């Protein structure tokens, strides 16, 4: 039976694996001009979320964490990581007894870290005397964006979801605990994502 107006109630949570396609070309071009490798525009990520359903309204939270990526150009290395999450809400626009389609809006924040270092050979005393072998830069700001989500209840409360959307991120500067940065630059990390999630829960009408 198809239900466009009948209210649904319930809740579910899920864990997923997916890909974030990050708009990092400006940052990639900048660091490659300094002798480092170009950055990939995609990042494998894991996602977790939970939703409460009341009268077709979906309310909950979501978080994602990108797997770290390592880049090398000669003896120069970069490790990057991207994460985010926040409050998510939406509405069920289509449902059957086993299937839901619901757009959502995410309001939250993101973080991006970048560790830069050069591999060298030195004695223990040399490393202790001059320990500045790497620097970790981090940035973060507000993030918001829409998504479309499709959830199918396979058996009982077991469900499979496909989620895809776009996140806008406000630009921000990098900072470091070990270095006071001057002549800083602003970067943003807008990203499109898609993931497949396995969850458990249920809903009734």
CSV table of C-alpha atoms in Angstrom, one decimal:
chain,number,residue,atom,x,y,z
A,1,UNK,CA,0.0,0.0,0.0
A,2,UNK,CA,1.3,3.5,-0.9
A,3,UNK,CA,1.1,6.2,1.7
A,4,UNK,CA,1.7,9.9,0.8
A,5,UNK,CA,-0.3,11.5,3.7
A,6,UNK,CA,-0.7,8.8,6.4
A,7,UNK,CA,1.5,9.7,9.4
A,8,UNK,CA,4.3,7.4,10.4
A,9,UNK,CA,5.9,6.9,13.8
A,10,UNK,CA,9.0,5.1,14.9
A,11,UNK,CA,12.8,5.4,14.7
A,12,UNK,CA,16.0,3.7,13.4
A,13,UNK,CA,19.7,4.0,13.4
A,14,UNK,CA,22.4,2.9,11.0
A,15,UNK,CA,26.1,2.7,10.1
A,16,UNK,CA,27.3,3.3,6.6
A,17,UNK,CA,30.3,3.4,4.3
A,18,UNK,CA,30.6,5.9,1.4
A,19,UNK,CA,32.5,8.5,-0.5
A,20,UNK,CA,32.8,12.3,0.0
A,21,UNK,CA,33.8,14.3,-3.1
A,22,UNK,CA,35.5,17.3,-1.6
A,23,UNK,CA,36.0,20.6,-3.4
A,24,UNK,CA,39.7,21.0,-2.3
A,25,UNK,CA,41.2,22.1,-5.6
A,26,UNK,CA,42.3,25.5,-4.3
A,27,UNK,CA,44.1,23.9,-1.3
A,28,UNK,CA,45.6,21.1,-3.5
A,29,UNK,CA,47.0,23.6,-6.0
A,30,UNK,CA,48.4,25.7,-3.2
A,31,UNK,CA,50.3,22.9,-1.4
A,32,UNK,CA,51.5,21.3,-4.6
A,33,UNK,CA,53.1,24.6,-5.6
A,34,UNK,CA,55.2,24.2,-2.4
A,35,UNK,CA,56.6,20.8,-3.5
A,36,UNK,CA,53.9,18.5,-2.0
A,37,UNK,CA,51.7,16.0,-3.8
A,38,UNK,CA,48.3,16.9,-5.2
A,39,UNK,CA,45.3,16.0,-3.0
A,40,UNK,CA,42.6,13.6,-4.1
A,41,UNK,CA,39.1,15.1,-4.6
A,42,UNK,CA,37.4,12.1,-3.0
A,43,UNK,CA,37.7,10.5,0.4
A,44,UNK,CA,36.3,7.2,1.7
A,45,UNK,CA,34.2,7.8,4.8
A,46,UNK,CA,32.1,6.1,7.5
A,47,UNK,CA,28.8,7.5,8.7
A,48,UNK,CA,26.5,6.9,11.7
A,49,UNK,CA,23.1,8.3,12.3
A,50,UNK,CA,19.9,7.9,14.3
A,51,UNK,CA,16.4,9.2,13.6
A,52,UNK,CA,13.1,9.6,15.5
A,53,UNK,CA,9.9,9.6,13.4
A,54,UNK,CA,6.8,11.5,14.5
A,55,UNK,CA,3.9,12.2,12.2
A,56,UNK,CA,6.2,11.8,9.2
A,57,UNK,CA,8.8,14.3,10.6
A,58,UNK,CA,12.3,12.9,10.9
A,59,UNK,CA,14.5,14.3,13.6
A,60,UNK,CA,17.9,13.1,14.7
A,61,UNK,CA,21.7,13.5,14.3
A,62,UNK,CA,24.4,12.4,11.9
A,63,UNK,CA,28.2,12.1,12.1
A,64,UNK,CA,30.8,11.1,9.5
A,65,UNK,CA,34.5,10.6,9.6
A,66,UNK,CA,36.8,10.3,6.6
A,67,UNK,CA,39.5,7.7,6.5
A,68,UNK,CA,42.9,9.3,6.6
A,69,UNK,CA,44.8,9.6,3.3
A,70,UNK,CA,48.5,9.8,2.9
A,71,UNK,CA,50.3,11.5,0.0
A,72,UNK,CA,54.0,11.4,-0.9
A,73,UNK,CA,56.2,13.5,-3.2
A,74,UNK,CA,59.8,12.5,-2.8
A,75,UNK,CA,60.5,12.8,0.9
A,76,UNK,CA,57.6,15.2,1.6
A,77,UNK,CA,54.4,13.6,3.1
A,78,UNK,CA,50.9,14.8,3.8
A,79,UNK,CA,48.2,13.1,5.9
A,80,UNK,CA,44.7,14.4,5.7
A,81,UNK,CA,41.4,13.7,7.5
A,82,UNK,CA,37.9,15.2,7.2
A,83,UNK,CA,35.0,14.8,9.6
A,84,UNK,CA,31.7,16.5,10.4
A,85,UNK,CA,28.2,16.1,11.8
A,86,UNK,CA,25.3,17.8,13.5
A,87,UNK,CA,21.5,18.0,13.8
A,88,UNK,CA,19.4,16.6,11.0
A,89,UNK,CA,15.7,16.9,10.3
A,90,UNK,CA,13.4,16.2,7.4
A,91,UNK,CA,10.0,14.8,6.3
A,92,UNK,CA,8.8,11.5,4.8
A,93,UNK,CA,7.5,12.4,1.4
A,94,UNK,CA,6.7,8.8,0.2
A,95,UNK,CA,6.3,5.5,2.0
A,96,UNK,CA,5.1,1.9,1.6
A,97,UNK,CA,5.0,-0.7,4.3
A,98,UNK,CA,8.7,-1.4,3.8
A,99,UNK,CA,10.1,1.7,2.0
A,100,UNK,CA,10.7,5.3,2.9
A,101,UNK,CA,11.9,8.3,0.9
A,102,UNK,CA,12.7,11.4,3.0
A,103,UNK,CA,14.7,14.6,2.3
A,104,UNK,CA,16.7,16.0,5.3
A,105,UNK,CA,18.7,19.1,6.2
A,106,UNK,CA,21.9,19.0,8.1
A,107,UNK,CA,23.0,21.8,10.4
A,108,UNK,CA,26.3,21.2,12.0
A,109,UNK,CA,30.1,21.6,11.7
A,110,UNK,CA,33.1,20.1,10.1
A,111,UNK,CA,36.8,19.7,10.7
A,112,UNK,CA,39.8,19.2,8.4
A,113,UNK,CA,43.3,18.3,9.5
A,114,UNK,CA,46.4,18.1,7.5
A,115,UNK,CA,49.8,16.8,8.8
A,116,UNK,CA,52.9,17.8,6.8
A,117,UNK,CA,56.3,16.2,7.4
A,118,UNK,CA,59.6,15.3,5.7
A,119,UNK,CA,61.2,11.9,6.3
A,120,UNK,CA,64.8,12.2,7.4
A,121,UNK,CA,67.5,10.2,9.1
A,122,UNK,CA,68.9,11.4,12.4
A,123,UNK,CA,70.2,10.2,15.8
A,124,UNK,CA,68.1,10.1,18.9
A,125,UNK,CA,69.9,13.1,20.4
A,126,UNK,CA,69.5,15.0,17.1
A,127,UNK,CA,65.8,14.4,17.1
A,128,UNK,CA,65.5,15.5,20.7
A,129,UNK,CA,67.7,18.6,20.1
A,130,UNK,CA,65.6,19.6,17.1
A,131,UNK,CA,62.2,18.0,17.4
A,132,UNK,CA,60.4,20.1,14.8
A,133,UNK,CA,59.9,17.3,12.2
A,134,UNK,CA,56.2,17.8,11.4
A,135,UNK,CA,53.3,20.2,11.8
A,136,UNK,CA,49.6,19.5,12.0
A,137,UNK,CA,47.3,22.1,10.6
A,138,UNK,CA,43.6,22.1,11.4
A,139,UNK,CA,40.5,24.1,10.4
A,140,UNK,CA,36.8,23.9,10.9
A,141,UNK,CA,33.6,25.9,10.7
A,142,UNK,CA,29.8,25.7,10.2
A,143,UNK,CA,28.4,23.2,7.7
A,144,UNK,CA,24.9,22.8,6.3
A,145,UNK,CA,23.3,21.0,3.4
A,146,UNK,CA,20.3,18.9,2.0
A,147,UNK,CA,20.2,15.2,1.3
A,148,UNK,CA,17.8,12.6,-0.2
A,149,UNK,CA,17.5,9.3,1.7
A,150,UNK,CA,16.0,6.0,0.7
A,151,UNK,CA,15.4,3.3,3.4
A,152,UNK,CA,14.2,-0.2,2.7
A,153,UNK,CA,13.2,-2.5,5.6
A,154,UNK,CA,14.5,-5.9,4.5
A,155,UNK,CA,13.3,-8.2,7.3
A,156,UNK,CA,11.8,-7.1,10.6
A,157,UNK,CA,13.7,-4.1,11.8
A,158,UNK,CA,16.8,-4.7,9.6
A,159,UNK,CA,17.0,-2.0,6.9
A,160,UNK,CA,19.3,-0.8,4.2
A,161,UNK,CA,19.6,2.9,3.2
A,162,UNK,CA,21.1,4.9,0.3
A,163,UNK,CA,21.9,8.5,1.2
A,164,UNK,CA,23.2,11.2,-1.0
A,165,UNK,CA,23.5,15.0,-0.5
A,166,UNK,CA,25.7,18.1,-0.6
A,167,UNK,CA,27.3,20.0,2.2
A,168,UNK,CA,28.2,23.7,2.1
A,169,UNK,CA,31.0,24.7,4.4
A,170,UNK,CA,32.0,28.2,5.6
A,171,UNK,CA,35.6,29.1,4.8
A,172,UNK,CA,38.1,29.2,7.6
A,173,UNK,CA,41.8,29.5,8.2
A,174,UNK,CA,44.2,26.8,9.3
A,175,UNK,CA,45.7,26.9,12.8
A,176,UNK,CA,48.4,24.8,14.6
A,177,UNK,CA,49.3,24.1,18.2
A,178,UNK,CA,53.0,24.2,17.5
A,179,UNK,CA,53.2,27.2,15.0
A,180,UNK,CA,51.7,30.7,15.1
A,181,UNK,CA,50.7,31.1,11.5
A,182,UNK,CA,50.9,34.5,9.8
A,183,UNK,CA,49.8,35.5,6.2
A,184,UNK,CA,47.1,32.8,6.5
A,185,UNK,CA,44.7,31.8,3.8
A,186,UNK,CA,40.9,30.9,3.8
A,187,UNK,CA,39.7,27.6,2.5
A,188,UNK,CA,36.3,25.9,2.2
A,189,UNK,CA,35.5,22.2,1.8
A,190,UNK,CA,32.2,21.9,0.1
A,191,UNK,CA,31.4,18.2,-0.6
A,192,UNK,CA,29.0,15.9,-2.3
A,193,UNK,CA,28.6,12.5,-0.7
A,194,UNK,CA,26.9,9.1,-1.2
A,195,UNK,CA,26.8,6.2,1.2
A,196,UNK,CA,25.1,2.9,1.8
A,197,UNK,CA,24.1,2.1,5.4
A,198,UNK,CA,22.9,-0.9,7.3
A,199,UNK,CA,20.6,-0.2,10.3
A,200,UNK,CA,17.9,-1.5,12.6
A,201,UNK,CA,14.6,0.0,13.8
A,202,UNK,CA,11.1,0.3,12.7
A,203,UNK,CA,8.0,2.4,12.0
A,204,UNK,CA,4.3,2.1,12.1
A,205,UNK,CA,1.4,4.1,10.6
